[in-house]
JSON list of C-alpha atoms in Angstrom, two decimals:
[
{"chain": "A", "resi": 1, "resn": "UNK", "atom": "CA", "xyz": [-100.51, 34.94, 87.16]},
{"chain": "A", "resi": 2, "resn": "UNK", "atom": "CA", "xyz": [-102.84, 32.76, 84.90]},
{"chain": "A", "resi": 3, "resn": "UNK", "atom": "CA", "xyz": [-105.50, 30.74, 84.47]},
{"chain": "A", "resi": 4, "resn": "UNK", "atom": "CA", "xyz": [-106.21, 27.77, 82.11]},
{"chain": "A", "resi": 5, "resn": "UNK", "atom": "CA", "xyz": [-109.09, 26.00, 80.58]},
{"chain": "A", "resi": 6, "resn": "UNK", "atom": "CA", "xyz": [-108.86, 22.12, 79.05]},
{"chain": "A", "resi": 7, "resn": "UNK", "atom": "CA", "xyz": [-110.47, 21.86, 75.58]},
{"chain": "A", "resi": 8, "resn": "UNK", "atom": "CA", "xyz": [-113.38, 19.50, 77.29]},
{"chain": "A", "resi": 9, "resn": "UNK", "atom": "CA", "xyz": [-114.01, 22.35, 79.61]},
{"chain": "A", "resi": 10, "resn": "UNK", "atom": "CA", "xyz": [-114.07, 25.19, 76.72]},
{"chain": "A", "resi": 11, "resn": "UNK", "atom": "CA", "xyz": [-115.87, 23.34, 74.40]},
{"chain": "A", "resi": 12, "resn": "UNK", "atom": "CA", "xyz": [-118.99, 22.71, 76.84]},
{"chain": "A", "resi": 13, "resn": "UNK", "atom": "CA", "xyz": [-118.60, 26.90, 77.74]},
{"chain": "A", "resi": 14, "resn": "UNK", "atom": "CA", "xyz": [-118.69, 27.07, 74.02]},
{"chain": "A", "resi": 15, "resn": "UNK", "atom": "CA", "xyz": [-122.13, 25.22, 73.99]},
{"chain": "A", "resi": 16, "resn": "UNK", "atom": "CA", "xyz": [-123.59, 26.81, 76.85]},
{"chain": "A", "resi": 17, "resn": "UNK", "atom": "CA", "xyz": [-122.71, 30.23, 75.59]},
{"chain": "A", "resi": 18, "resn": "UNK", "atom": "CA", "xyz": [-124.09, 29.13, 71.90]},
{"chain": "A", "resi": 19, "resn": "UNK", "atom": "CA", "xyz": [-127.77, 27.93, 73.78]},
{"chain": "A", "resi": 20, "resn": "UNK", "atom": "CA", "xyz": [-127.66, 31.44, 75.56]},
{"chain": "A", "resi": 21, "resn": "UNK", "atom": "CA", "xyz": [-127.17, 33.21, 72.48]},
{"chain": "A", "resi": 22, "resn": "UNK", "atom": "CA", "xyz": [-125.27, 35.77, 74.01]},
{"chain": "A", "resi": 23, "resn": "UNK", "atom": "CA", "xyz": [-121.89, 36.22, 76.86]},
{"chain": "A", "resi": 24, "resn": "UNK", "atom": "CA", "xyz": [-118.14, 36.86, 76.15]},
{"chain": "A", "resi": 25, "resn": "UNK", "atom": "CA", "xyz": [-116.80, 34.16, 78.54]},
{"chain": "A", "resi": 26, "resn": "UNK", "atom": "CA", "xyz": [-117.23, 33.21, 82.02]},
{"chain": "A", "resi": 27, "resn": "UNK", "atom": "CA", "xyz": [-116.27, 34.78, 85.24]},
{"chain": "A", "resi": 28, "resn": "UNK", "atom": "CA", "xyz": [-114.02, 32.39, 87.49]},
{"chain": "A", "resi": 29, "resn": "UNK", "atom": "CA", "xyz": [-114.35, 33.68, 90.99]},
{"chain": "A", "resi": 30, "resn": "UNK", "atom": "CA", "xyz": [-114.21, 32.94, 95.00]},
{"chain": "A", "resi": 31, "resn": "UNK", "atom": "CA", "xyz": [-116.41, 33.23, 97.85]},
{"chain": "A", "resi": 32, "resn": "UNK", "atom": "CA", "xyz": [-116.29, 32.93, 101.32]},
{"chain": "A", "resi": 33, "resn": "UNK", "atom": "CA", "xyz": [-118.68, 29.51, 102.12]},
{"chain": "A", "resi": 34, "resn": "UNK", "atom": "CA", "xyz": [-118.41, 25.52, 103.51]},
{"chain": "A", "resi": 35, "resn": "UNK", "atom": "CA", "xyz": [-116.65, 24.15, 106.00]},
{"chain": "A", "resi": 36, "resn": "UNK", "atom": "CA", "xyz": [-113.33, 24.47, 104.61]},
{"chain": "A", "resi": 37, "resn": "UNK", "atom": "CA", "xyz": [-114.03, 28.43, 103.90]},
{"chain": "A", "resi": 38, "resn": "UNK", "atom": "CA", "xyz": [-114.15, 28.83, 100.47]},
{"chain": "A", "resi": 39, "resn": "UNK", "atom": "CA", "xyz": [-116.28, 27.96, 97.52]},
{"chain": "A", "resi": 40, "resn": "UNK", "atom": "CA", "xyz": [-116.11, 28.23, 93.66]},
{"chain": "A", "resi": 41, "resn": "UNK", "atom": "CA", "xyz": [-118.36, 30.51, 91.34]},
{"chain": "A", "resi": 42, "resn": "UNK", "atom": "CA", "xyz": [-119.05, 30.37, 88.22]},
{"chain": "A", "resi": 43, "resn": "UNK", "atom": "CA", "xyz": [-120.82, 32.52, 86.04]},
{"chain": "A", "resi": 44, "resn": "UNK", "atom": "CA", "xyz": [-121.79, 33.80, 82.62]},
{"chain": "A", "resi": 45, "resn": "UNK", "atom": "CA", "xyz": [-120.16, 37.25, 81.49]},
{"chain": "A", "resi": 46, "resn": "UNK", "atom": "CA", "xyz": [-121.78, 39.59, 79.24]},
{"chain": "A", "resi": 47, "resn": "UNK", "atom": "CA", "xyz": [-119.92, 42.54, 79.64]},
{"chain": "A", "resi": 48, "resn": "UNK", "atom": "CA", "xyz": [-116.11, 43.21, 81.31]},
{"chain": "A", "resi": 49, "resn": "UNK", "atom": "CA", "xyz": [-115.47, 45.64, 83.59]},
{"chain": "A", "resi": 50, "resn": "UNK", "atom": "CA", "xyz": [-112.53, 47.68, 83.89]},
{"chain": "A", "resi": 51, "resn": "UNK", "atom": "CA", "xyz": [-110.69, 45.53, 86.84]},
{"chain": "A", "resi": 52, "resn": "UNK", "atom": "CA", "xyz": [-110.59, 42.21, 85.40]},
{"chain": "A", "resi": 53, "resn": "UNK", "atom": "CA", "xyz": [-108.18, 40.06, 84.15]},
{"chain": "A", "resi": 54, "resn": "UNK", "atom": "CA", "xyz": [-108.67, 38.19, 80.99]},
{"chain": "A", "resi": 55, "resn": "UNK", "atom": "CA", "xyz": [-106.89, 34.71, 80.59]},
{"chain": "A", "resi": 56, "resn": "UNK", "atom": "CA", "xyz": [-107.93, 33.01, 76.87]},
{"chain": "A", "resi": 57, "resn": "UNK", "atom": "CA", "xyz": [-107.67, 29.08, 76.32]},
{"chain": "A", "resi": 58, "resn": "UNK", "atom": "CA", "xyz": [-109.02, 27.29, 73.62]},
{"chain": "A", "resi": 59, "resn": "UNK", "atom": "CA", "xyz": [-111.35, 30.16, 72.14]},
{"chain": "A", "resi": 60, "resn": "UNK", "atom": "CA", "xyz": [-113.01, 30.93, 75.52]},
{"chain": "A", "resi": 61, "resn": "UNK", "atom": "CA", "xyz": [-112.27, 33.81, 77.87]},
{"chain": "A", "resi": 62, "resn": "UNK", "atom": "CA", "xyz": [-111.79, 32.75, 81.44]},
{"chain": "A", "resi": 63, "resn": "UNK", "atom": "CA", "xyz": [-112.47, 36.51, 83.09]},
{"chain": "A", "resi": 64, "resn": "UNK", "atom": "CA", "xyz": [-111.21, 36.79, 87.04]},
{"chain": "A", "resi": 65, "resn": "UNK", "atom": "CA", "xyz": [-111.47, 39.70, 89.03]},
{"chain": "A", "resi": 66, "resn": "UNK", "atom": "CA", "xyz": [-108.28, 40.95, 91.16]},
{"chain": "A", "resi": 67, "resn": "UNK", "atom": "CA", "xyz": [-109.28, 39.68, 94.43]},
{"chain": "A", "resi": 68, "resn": "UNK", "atom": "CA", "xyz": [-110.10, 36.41, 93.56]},
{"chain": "A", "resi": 69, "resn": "UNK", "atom": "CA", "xyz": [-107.22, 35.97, 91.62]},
{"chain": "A", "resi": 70, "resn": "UNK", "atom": "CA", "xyz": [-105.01, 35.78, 94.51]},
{"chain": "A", "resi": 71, "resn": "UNK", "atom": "CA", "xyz": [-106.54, 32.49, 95.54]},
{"chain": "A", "resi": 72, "resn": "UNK", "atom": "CA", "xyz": [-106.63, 30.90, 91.34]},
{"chain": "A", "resi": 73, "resn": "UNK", "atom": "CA", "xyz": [-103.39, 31.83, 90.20]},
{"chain": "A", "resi": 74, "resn": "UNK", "atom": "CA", "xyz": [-102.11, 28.58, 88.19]},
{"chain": "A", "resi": 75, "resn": "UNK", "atom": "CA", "xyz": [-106.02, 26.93, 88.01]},
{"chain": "A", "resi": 76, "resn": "UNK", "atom": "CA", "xyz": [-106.96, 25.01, 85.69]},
{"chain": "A", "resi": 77, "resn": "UNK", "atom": "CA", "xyz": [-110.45, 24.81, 84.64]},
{"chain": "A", "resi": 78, "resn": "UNK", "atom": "CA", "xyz": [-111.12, 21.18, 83.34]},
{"chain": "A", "resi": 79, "resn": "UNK", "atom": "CA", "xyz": [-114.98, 19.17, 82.49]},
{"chain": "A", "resi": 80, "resn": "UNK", "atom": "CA", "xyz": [-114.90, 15.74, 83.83]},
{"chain": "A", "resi": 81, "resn": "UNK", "atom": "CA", "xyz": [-117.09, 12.41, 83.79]},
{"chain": "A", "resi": 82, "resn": "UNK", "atom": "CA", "xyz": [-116.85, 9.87, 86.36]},
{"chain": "A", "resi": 83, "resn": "UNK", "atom": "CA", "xyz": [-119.73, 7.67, 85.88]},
{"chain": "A", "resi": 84, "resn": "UNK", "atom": "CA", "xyz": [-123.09, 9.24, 85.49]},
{"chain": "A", "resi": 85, "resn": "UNK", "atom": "CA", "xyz": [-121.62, 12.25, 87.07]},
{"chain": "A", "resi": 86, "resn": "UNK", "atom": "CA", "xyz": [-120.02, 15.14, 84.96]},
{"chain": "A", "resi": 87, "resn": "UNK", "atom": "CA", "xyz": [-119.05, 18.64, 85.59]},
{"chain": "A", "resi": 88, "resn": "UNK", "atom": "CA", "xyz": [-116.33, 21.17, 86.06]},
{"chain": "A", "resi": 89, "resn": "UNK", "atom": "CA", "xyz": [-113.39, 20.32, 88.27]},
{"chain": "A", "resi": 90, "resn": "UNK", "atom": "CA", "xyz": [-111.03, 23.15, 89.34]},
{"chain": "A", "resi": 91, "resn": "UNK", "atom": "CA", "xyz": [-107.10, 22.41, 89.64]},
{"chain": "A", "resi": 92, "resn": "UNK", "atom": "CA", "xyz": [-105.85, 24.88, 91.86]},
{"chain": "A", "resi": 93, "resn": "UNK", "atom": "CA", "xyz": [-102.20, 24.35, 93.03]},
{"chain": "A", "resi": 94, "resn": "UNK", "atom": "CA", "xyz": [-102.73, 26.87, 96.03]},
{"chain": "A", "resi": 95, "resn": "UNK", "atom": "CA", "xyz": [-105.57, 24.42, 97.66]},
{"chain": "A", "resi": 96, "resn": "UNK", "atom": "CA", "xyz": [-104.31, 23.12, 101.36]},
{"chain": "A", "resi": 97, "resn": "UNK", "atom": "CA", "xyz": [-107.00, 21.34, 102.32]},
{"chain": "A", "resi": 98, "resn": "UNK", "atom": "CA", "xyz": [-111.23, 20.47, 100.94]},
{"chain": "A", "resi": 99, "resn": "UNK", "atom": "CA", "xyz": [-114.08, 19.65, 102.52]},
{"chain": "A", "resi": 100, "resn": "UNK", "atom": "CA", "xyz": [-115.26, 15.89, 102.45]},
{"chain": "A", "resi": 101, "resn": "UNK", "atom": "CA", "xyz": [-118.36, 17.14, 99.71]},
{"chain": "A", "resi": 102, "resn": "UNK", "atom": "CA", "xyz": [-115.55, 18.71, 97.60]},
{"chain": "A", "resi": 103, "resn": "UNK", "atom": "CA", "xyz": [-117.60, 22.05, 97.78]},
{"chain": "A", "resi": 104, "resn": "UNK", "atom": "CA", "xyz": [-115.25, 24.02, 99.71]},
{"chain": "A", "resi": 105, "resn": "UNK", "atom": "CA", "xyz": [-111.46, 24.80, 99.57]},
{"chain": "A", "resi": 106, "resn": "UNK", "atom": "CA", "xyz": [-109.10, 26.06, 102.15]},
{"chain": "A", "resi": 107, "resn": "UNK", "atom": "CA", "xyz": [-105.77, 27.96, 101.12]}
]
């Protein structure tokens, strides 16, 4: 099982985590939303707790918890720009089918 993050991805973490002055990573996780029946979330971790999984790219921790991991094994976490519009994209090999908004996956 693993996770990856691109260097554009882990250095704007990097940044983020600098302006917060404070976090060991960020949490990679899933959640039942959308019309396809899954969402991403992302989050700031300050602290790990005992039942996660730690995956490491590019000097930034990419924390998961067990359950979620299930549905990211072999994602990687990348920062795109496409015109005026930037922000993280998730390649997840296990994906069957999105939503037409690209805010929810189905598996």
């Amino acid at each position: 099982m693993s996770i990856t993050i691109t260097e554009a991805a882990a250095k704007h973490v990097k940044t983020f985590l600098d302006n917060r002055g404070k976090g060991v990573g960020i949490r990679l996780a899933v959640r039942t939303s959308g019309c396809s029946g899954m969402a991403y979330e992302m989050e700031f971790v300050d602290q790990l707790e005992d039942e996660d999984v730690v995956f490491e790219g590019h000097g930034v921790k990419v924390v998961v918890d067990p359950k979620s991991l299930v549905y990211l094994d072999g994602t990687e976490v990348d920062f795109t720009r496409e015109g005026l519009n930037e922000g993280f994209k998730f390649n997840n090999p296990n994906v069957k089918s999105e939503c037409g908004c690209g805010e929810s996956f189905g598996v």
